[in-house]
mmCIF file of C-alpha atoms in Angstrom:
data_model
loop_
_atom_site.group_PDB
_atom_site.id
_atom_site.type_symbol
_atom_site.label_atom_id
_atom_site.label_comp_id
_atom_site.label_asym_id
_atom_site.label_seq_id
_atom_site.Cartn_x
_atom_site.Cartn_y
_atom_site.Cartn_z
ATOM 1 C CA UNK A 1 65.582 -186.684 136.085
ATOM 2 C CA UNK A 2 63.688 -189.189 133.979
ATOM 3 C CA UNK A 3 60.578 -187.771 132.381
ATOM 4 C CA UNK A 4 57.156 -189.084 133.334
ATOM 5 C CA UNK A 5 54.783 -189.774 130.457
ATOM 6 C CA UNK A 6 51.463 -190.995 131.811
ATOM 7 C CA UNK A 7 48.225 -190.981 129.829
ATOM 8 C CA UNK A 8 45.134 -192.811 131.016
ATOM 9 C CA UNK A 9 41.556 -193.034 129.835
ATOM 10 C CA UNK A 10 38.840 -190.949 131.534
ATOM 11 C CA UNK A 11 37.056 -192.496 134.491
ATOM 12 C CA UNK A 12 34.857 -189.526 135.426
ATOM 13 C CA UNK A 13 31.128 -188.872 135.371
ATOM 14 C CA UNK A 14 30.994 -185.850 133.089
ATOM 15 C CA UNK A 15 31.621 -187.464 129.698
ATOM 16 C CA UNK A 16 34.111 -184.858 128.423
ATOM 17 C CA UNK A 17 37.080 -185.790 126.259
ATOM 18 C CA UNK A 18 39.339 -182.795 126.762
ATOM 19 C CA UNK A 19 43.041 -183.614 126.552
ATOM 20 C CA UNK A 20 44.956 -181.856 129.316
ATOM 21 C CA UNK A 21 48.761 -181.955 129.324
ATOM 22 C CA UNK A 22 50.279 -181.426 132.787
ATOM 23 C CA UNK A 23 53.957 -180.407 132.771
ATOM 24 C CA UNK A 24 54.963 -180.717 136.434
ATOM 25 C CA UNK A 25 58.047 -182.292 138.035
ATOM 26 C CA UNK A 26 56.705 -182.683 141.602
ATOM 27 C CA UNK A 27 55.308 -186.263 141.618
ATOM 28 C CA UNK A 28 52.720 -185.662 144.351
ATOM 29 C CA UNK A 29 51.194 -182.655 142.617
ATOM 30 C CA UNK A 30 51.389 -184.263 139.170
ATOM 31 C CA UNK A 31 49.624 -187.423 140.380
ATOM 32 C CA UNK A 32 46.980 -185.442 142.277
ATOM 33 C CA UNK A 33 46.235 -183.415 139.147
ATOM 34 C CA UNK A 34 46.098 -186.548 137.024
ATOM 35 C CA UNK A 35 43.681 -188.291 139.380
ATOM 36 C CA UNK A 36 41.512 -185.228 139.978
ATOM 37 C CA UNK A 37 41.184 -184.213 136.330
ATOM 38 C CA UNK A 38 40.592 -187.816 135.274
ATOM 39 C CA UNK A 39 37.746 -188.006 137.810
ATOM 40 C CA UNK A 40 36.278 -184.977 136.031
ATOM 41 C CA UNK A 41 36.242 -186.916 132.762
ATOM 42 C CA UNK A 42 39.343 -185.441 131.148
ATOM 43 C CA UNK A 43 42.124 -187.307 129.344
ATOM 44 C CA UNK A 44 45.375 -186.439 131.103
ATOM 45 C CA UNK A 45 48.995 -186.773 129.995
ATOM 46 C CA UNK A 46 51.740 -185.940 132.502
ATOM 47 C CA UNK A 47 55.344 -184.970 131.736
ATOM 48 C CA UNK A 48 57.981 -184.019 134.307
ATOM 49 C CA UNK A 49 60.223 -182.104 131.884
ATOM 50 C CA UNK A 50 59.551 -179.178 129.603
ATOM 51 C CA UNK A 51 61.015 -180.721 126.458
ATOM 52 C CA UNK A 52 58.999 -183.896 126.911
ATOM 53 C CA UNK A 53 55.860 -181.823 127.431
ATOM 54 C CA UNK A 54 56.483 -179.909 124.203
ATOM 55 C CA UNK A 55 57.024 -183.200 122.379
ATOM 56 C CA UNK A 56 53.754 -184.659 123.715
ATOM 57 C CA UNK A 57 51.806 -181.579 122.649
ATOM 58 C CA UNK A 58 53.434 -181.642 119.202
ATOM 59 C CA UNK A 59 52.585 -185.335 118.705
ATOM 60 C CA UNK A 60 49.206 -185.664 120.456
ATOM 61 C CA UNK A 61 47.839 -182.138 120.647
ATOM 62 C CA UNK A 62 46.186 -180.626 123.711
ATOM 63 C CA UNK A 63 43.037 -178.764 124.657
ATOM 64 C CA UNK A 64 44.747 -177.191 127.681
ATOM 65 C CA UNK A 65 48.212 -177.123 129.259
ATOM 66 C CA UNK A 66 48.922 -176.848 132.995
ATOM 67 C CA UNK A 67 52.530 -175.700 133.186
ATOM 68 C CA UNK A 68 54.850 -175.521 136.189
ATOM 69 C CA UNK A 69 57.419 -172.733 135.915
ATOM 70 C CA UNK A 70 60.260 -174.434 137.808
ATOM 71 C CA UNK A 71 61.161 -177.440 135.660
ATOM 72 C CA UNK A 72 64.398 -179.465 135.798
ATOM 73 C CA UNK A 73 65.460 -178.952 132.176
ATOM 74 C CA UNK A 74 64.138 -175.663 130.756
ATOM 75 C CA UNK A 75 62.336 -172.754 132.381
ATOM 76 C CA UNK A 76 58.563 -172.814 132.217
ATOM 77 C CA UNK A 77 58.545 -169.313 130.756
ATOM 78 C CA UNK A 78 60.508 -170.665 127.787
ATOM 79 C CA UNK A 79 58.018 -173.523 127.387
ATOM 80 C CA UNK A 80 55.148 -171.032 127.492
ATOM 81 C CA UNK A 81 56.739 -168.842 124.805
ATOM 82 C CA UNK A 82 57.310 -171.839 122.530
ATOM 83 C CA UNK A 83 53.735 -173.031 122.999
ATOM 84 C CA UNK A 84 52.352 -169.586 122.297
ATOM 85 C CA UNK A 85 54.504 -169.274 119.181
ATOM 86 C CA UNK A 86 52.943 -172.482 117.869
ATOM 87 C CA UNK A 87 49.363 -171.553 118.716
ATOM 88 C CA UNK A 88 47.696 -168.342 119.810
ATOM 89 C CA UNK A 89 44.581 -170.252 120.909
ATOM 90 C CA UNK A 90 45.963 -173.036 123.141
ATOM 91 C CA UNK A 91 44.811 -172.408 126.750
ATOM 92 C CA UNK A 92 47.742 -172.339 129.200
ATOM 93 C CA UNK A 93 47.540 -172.204 133.003
ATOM 94 C CA UNK A 94 50.812 -171.537 134.799
ATOM 95 C CA UNK A 95 51.405 -173.289 138.100
ATOM 96 C CA UNK A 96 54.130 -172.030 140.391
ATOM 97 C CA UNK A 97 55.305 -171.298 143.907
ATOM 98 C CA UNK A 98 56.400 -167.831 142.786
ATOM 99 C CA UNK A 99 53.519 -165.559 143.728
ATOM 100 C CA UNK A 100 55.007 -162.076 143.477
ATOM 101 C CA UNK A 101 53.096 -159.600 141.340
ATOM 102 C CA UNK A 102 55.975 -159.245 138.864
ATOM 103 C CA UNK A 103 56.076 -163.028 138.413
ATOM 104 C CA UNK A 104 52.361 -163.163 137.644
ATOM 105 C CA UNK A 105 52.639 -160.229 135.249
ATOM 106 C CA UNK A 106 55.589 -161.840 133.480
ATOM 107 C CA UNK A 107 53.743 -165.138 133.137
ATOM 108 C CA UNK A 108 50.721 -163.453 131.614
ATOM 109 C CA UNK A 109 52.939 -161.414 129.314
ATOM 110 C CA UNK A 110 54.560 -164.614 128.060
ATOM 111 C CA UNK A 111 51.129 -165.791 126.914
ATOM 112 C CA UNK A 112 49.564 -167.650 129.853
ATOM 113 C CA UNK A 113 45.779 -167.434 130.184
ATOM 114 C CA UNK A 114 45.801 -167.822 133.965
ATOM 115 C CA UNK A 115 48.277 -168.121 136.824
ATOM 116 C CA UNK A 116 47.770 -170.313 139.927
ATOM 117 C CA UNK A 117 50.065 -170.004 142.934
ATOM 118 C CA UNK A 118 51.000 -173.000 145.094
ATOM 119 C CA UNK A 119 49.623 -174.120 147.478
ATOM 120 C CA UNK A 120 46.155 -174.290 145.943
ATOM 121 C CA UNK A 121 43.021 -176.401 146.238
ATOM 122 C CA UNK A 122 42.045 -178.714 143.425
ATOM 123 C CA UNK A 123 38.588 -177.128 143.217
ATOM 124 C CA UNK A 124 40.156 -173.702 142.671
ATOM 125 C CA UNK A 125 42.284 -175.113 139.875
ATOM 126 C CA UNK A 126 39.311 -176.981 138.366
ATOM 127 C CA UNK A 127 37.242 -173.795 138.337
ATOM 128 C CA UNK A 128 40.066 -171.996 136.521
ATOM 129 C CA UNK A 129 40.443 -174.878 134.049
ATOM 130 C CA UNK A 130 36.735 -174.770 133.243
ATOM 131 C CA UNK A 131 36.764 -170.976 132.940
ATOM 132 C CA UNK A 132 39.750 -170.967 130.575
ATOM 133 C CA UNK A 133 38.198 -173.716 128.444
ATOM 134 C CA UNK A 134 34.923 -171.778 128.246
ATOM 135 C CA UNK A 135 36.739 -168.602 127.200
ATOM 136 C CA UNK A 136 38.452 -170.613 124.497
ATOM 137 C CA UNK A 137 35.058 -171.843 123.308
ATOM 138 C CA UNK A 138 35.884 -175.443 124.209
ATOM 139 C CA UNK A 139 33.732 -176.046 127.286
ATOM 140 C CA UNK A 140 30.145 -175.395 128.209
ATOM 141 C CA UNK A 141 29.140 -173.858 131.506
ATOM 142 C CA UNK A 142 29.069 -176.498 134.280
ATOM 143 C CA UNK A 143 25.674 -178.063 134.792
ATOM 144 C CA UNK A 144 23.556 -177.337 137.840
ATOM 145 C CA UNK A 145 23.807 -180.264 140.285
ATOM 146 C CA UNK A 146 20.728 -181.726 141.969
ATOM 147 C CA UNK A 147 20.758 -184.419 144.667
ATOM 148 C CA UNK A 148 18.126 -185.272 147.287
ATOM 149 C CA UNK A 149 16.472 -181.858 147.390
ATOM 150 C CA UNK A 150 19.776 -179.989 147.180
ATOM 151 C CA UNK A 151 20.542 -177.783 144.170
ATOM 152 C CA UNK A 152 24.050 -176.424 143.585
ATOM 153 C CA UNK A 153 24.889 -173.990 140.774
ATOM 154 C CA UNK A 154 28.674 -173.870 140.134
ATOM 155 C CA UNK A 155 28.333 -170.675 138.063
ATOM 156 C CA UNK A 156 26.437 -168.535 140.578
ATOM 157 C CA UNK A 157 27.754 -170.496 143.588
ATOM 158 C CA UNK A 158 24.230 -170.694 144.986
ATOM 159 C CA UNK A 159 22.965 -173.662 146.991
ATOM 160 C CA UNK A 160 19.327 -174.304 147.848
ATOM 161 C CA UNK A 161 17.568 -176.998 149.868
ATOM 162 C CA UNK A 162 13.991 -177.547 148.642
ATOM 163 C CA UNK A 163 14.064 -174.005 147.251
ATOM 164 C CA UNK A 164 15.467 -172.392 150.411
ATOM 165 C CA UNK A 165 18.820 -170.720 149.860
ATOM 166 C CA UNK A 166 21.691 -171.852 152.090
ATOM 167 C CA UNK A 167 24.665 -169.766 153.161
ATOM 168 C CA UNK A 168 27.808 -171.886 152.832
ATOM 169 C CA UNK A 169 31.427 -170.926 153.327
ATOM 170 C CA UNK A 170 33.757 -171.418 150.319
ATOM 171 C CA UNK A 171 35.138 -174.596 151.918
ATOM 172 C CA UNK A 172 31.661 -176.007 152.632
ATOM 173 C CA UNK A 173 30.642 -175.206 149.055
ATOM 174 C CA UNK A 174 33.742 -176.985 147.685
ATOM 175 C CA UNK A 175 33.064 -180.074 149.795
ATOM 176 C CA UNK A 176 29.401 -180.239 148.820
ATOM 177 C CA UNK A 177 30.163 -179.732 145.130
ATOM 178 C CA UNK A 178 32.736 -182.533 145.220
ATOM 179 C CA UNK A 179 30.278 -184.918 146.890
ATOM 180 C CA UNK A 180 27.419 -183.972 144.541
ATOM 181 C CA UNK A 181 29.563 -184.422 141.432
ATOM 182 C CA UNK A 182 30.495 -187.931 142.542
ATOM 183 C CA UNK A 183 27.597 -189.503 144.464
ATOM 184 C CA UNK A 184 28.419 -192.800 146.195
ATOM 185 C CA UNK A 185 32.140 -192.360 145.637
ATOM 186 C CA UNK A 186 34.111 -192.737 148.874
ATOM 187 C CA UNK A 187 36.624 -189.947 149.548
ATOM 188 C CA UNK A 188 39.353 -190.500 152.104
ATOM 189 C CA UNK A 189 40.334 -187.732 154.484
ATOM 190 C CA UNK A 190 43.631 -187.378 152.600
ATOM 191 C CA UNK A 191 41.841 -187.011 149.256
ATOM 192 C CA UNK A 192 39.523 -184.359 150.659
ATOM 193 C CA UNK A 193 42.479 -182.461 152.122
ATOM 194 C CA UNK A 194 44.284 -182.402 148.777
ATOM 195 C CA UNK A 195 41.188 -181.647 146.689
ATOM 196 C CA UNK A 196 39.747 -178.892 148.896
ATOM 197 C CA UNK A 197 42.550 -177.524 151.071
ATOM 198 C CA UNK A 198 45.425 -177.957 148.642
ATOM 199 C CA UNK A 199 48.081 -180.483 147.729
ATOM 200 C CA UNK A 200 50.602 -179.074 150.207
ATOM 201 C CA UNK A 201 48.285 -178.574 153.204
ATOM 202 C CA UNK A 202 50.081 -179.596 156.402
ATOM 203 C CA UNK A 203 47.677 -178.371 159.081
ATOM 204 C CA UNK A 204 45.393 -180.311 161.411
ATOM 205 C CA UNK A 205 43.694 -183.139 159.501
ATOM 206 C CA UNK A 206 40.719 -182.910 161.903
ATOM 207 C CA UNK A 207 39.691 -179.851 159.892
ATOM 208 C CA UNK A 208 37.886 -182.246 157.538
ATOM 209 C CA UNK A 209 35.616 -183.548 160.282
ATOM 210 C CA UNK A 210 34.912 -180.006 161.517
ATOM 211 C CA UNK A 211 33.844 -178.715 158.101
ATOM 212 C CA UNK A 212 31.784 -181.791 157.273
ATOM 213 C CA UNK A 213 30.000 -181.435 160.620
ATOM 214 C CA UNK A 214 29.245 -177.784 159.827
ATOM 215 C CA UNK A 215 28.062 -178.717 156.331
ATOM 216 C CA UNK A 216 25.772 -181.420 157.718
ATOM 217 C CA UNK A 217 24.287 -178.885 160.129
ATOM 218 C CA UNK A 218 23.494 -176.437 157.322
ATOM 219 C CA UNK A 219 21.889 -179.021 155.036
ATOM 220 C CA UNK A 220 19.943 -180.620 157.882
ATOM 221 C CA UNK A 221 21.895 -183.836 157.599
ATOM 222 C CA UNK A 222 22.943 -184.792 161.129
ATOM 223 C CA UNK A 223 20.153 -187.370 161.456
ATOM 224 C CA UNK A 224 19.446 -188.203 157.810
ATOM 225 C CA UNK A 225 23.092 -188.991 157.011
ATOM 226 C CA UNK A 226 23.069 -187.962 153.357
ATOM 227 C CA UNK A 227 26.830 -187.586 153.758
ATOM 228 C CA UNK A 228 27.804 -190.946 155.204
ATOM 229 C CA UNK A 229 30.834 -191.661 157.346
ATOM 230 C CA UNK A 230 32.468 -194.833 156.034
ATOM 231 C CA UNK A 231 34.316 -195.814 159.179
ATOM 232 C CA UNK A 232 38.012 -196.417 158.715
ATOM 233 C CA UNK A 233 37.837 -195.153 155.126
ATOM 234 C CA UNK A 234 36.279 -191.705 154.613
ATOM 235 C CA UNK A 235 33.032 -190.053 153.502
ATOM 236 C CA UNK A 236 30.493 -190.638 150.750
ATOM 237 C CA UNK A 237 27.312 -188.976 149.510
ATOM 238 C CA UNK A 238 24.615 -191.692 149.581
ATOM 239 C CA UNK A 239 21.298 -190.177 148.414
ATOM 240 C CA UNK A 240 19.711 -193.581 147.767
ATOM 241 C CA UNK A 241 20.375 -194.778 151.322
ATOM 242 C CA UNK A 242 18.538 -192.006 153.140
ATOM 243 C CA UNK A 243 16.513 -189.585 150.994
ATOM 244 C CA UNK A 244 16.118 -186.131 152.506
ATOM 245 C CA UNK A 245 12.669 -184.825 153.320
ATOM 246 C CA UNK A 246 11.427 -181.306 153.956
#
């Protein structure tokens, strides 16, 4: 299999310049990670083979590595050991479909800082990326988000509307955080499914509409339309179009 080597400049809103190397041979997952992490302001390089990933890290360095265990050329455990032998400080997150306890223990014993089992949501992975970077002293705690009377704290996972605390489900919280991080950006249903429900989600796509309806109800948005439906395209947070009032 020919290796993928794809590095693109950040397009996100956060202004970070972390270099994340993704070593993943499944094109859909690799591209979703590249797009999602780039939206978050990170510089992303993707490789589909372990040897190519090691070469990229040797030549360009990395602030964090996301490493699939089942690679076409060498086992991800071997890649992890080689990376850890080079640096005791490089943050490594293992990504795999093998979720047995012994697999997770083995991955951590080989030097991984965290272990994410497929399928997963992008927001779960992003939270783990940020946590690992903070533990390594590279990242600051995520900033509190404020839009149109809503306040969302990613650290405490608290949401308030004009000072009144709201009770959101984990999925509602993930959707709202995504919208608040990227106001006015239009998210398709497919993008929301991959970012919130996971790259391999194959259930009913109407689940997006259901959860957005529930979220609108909780933030008092059914009439104000803070979260706009862009017909035929997707959804977008538009605070300038319809400011919320108490």
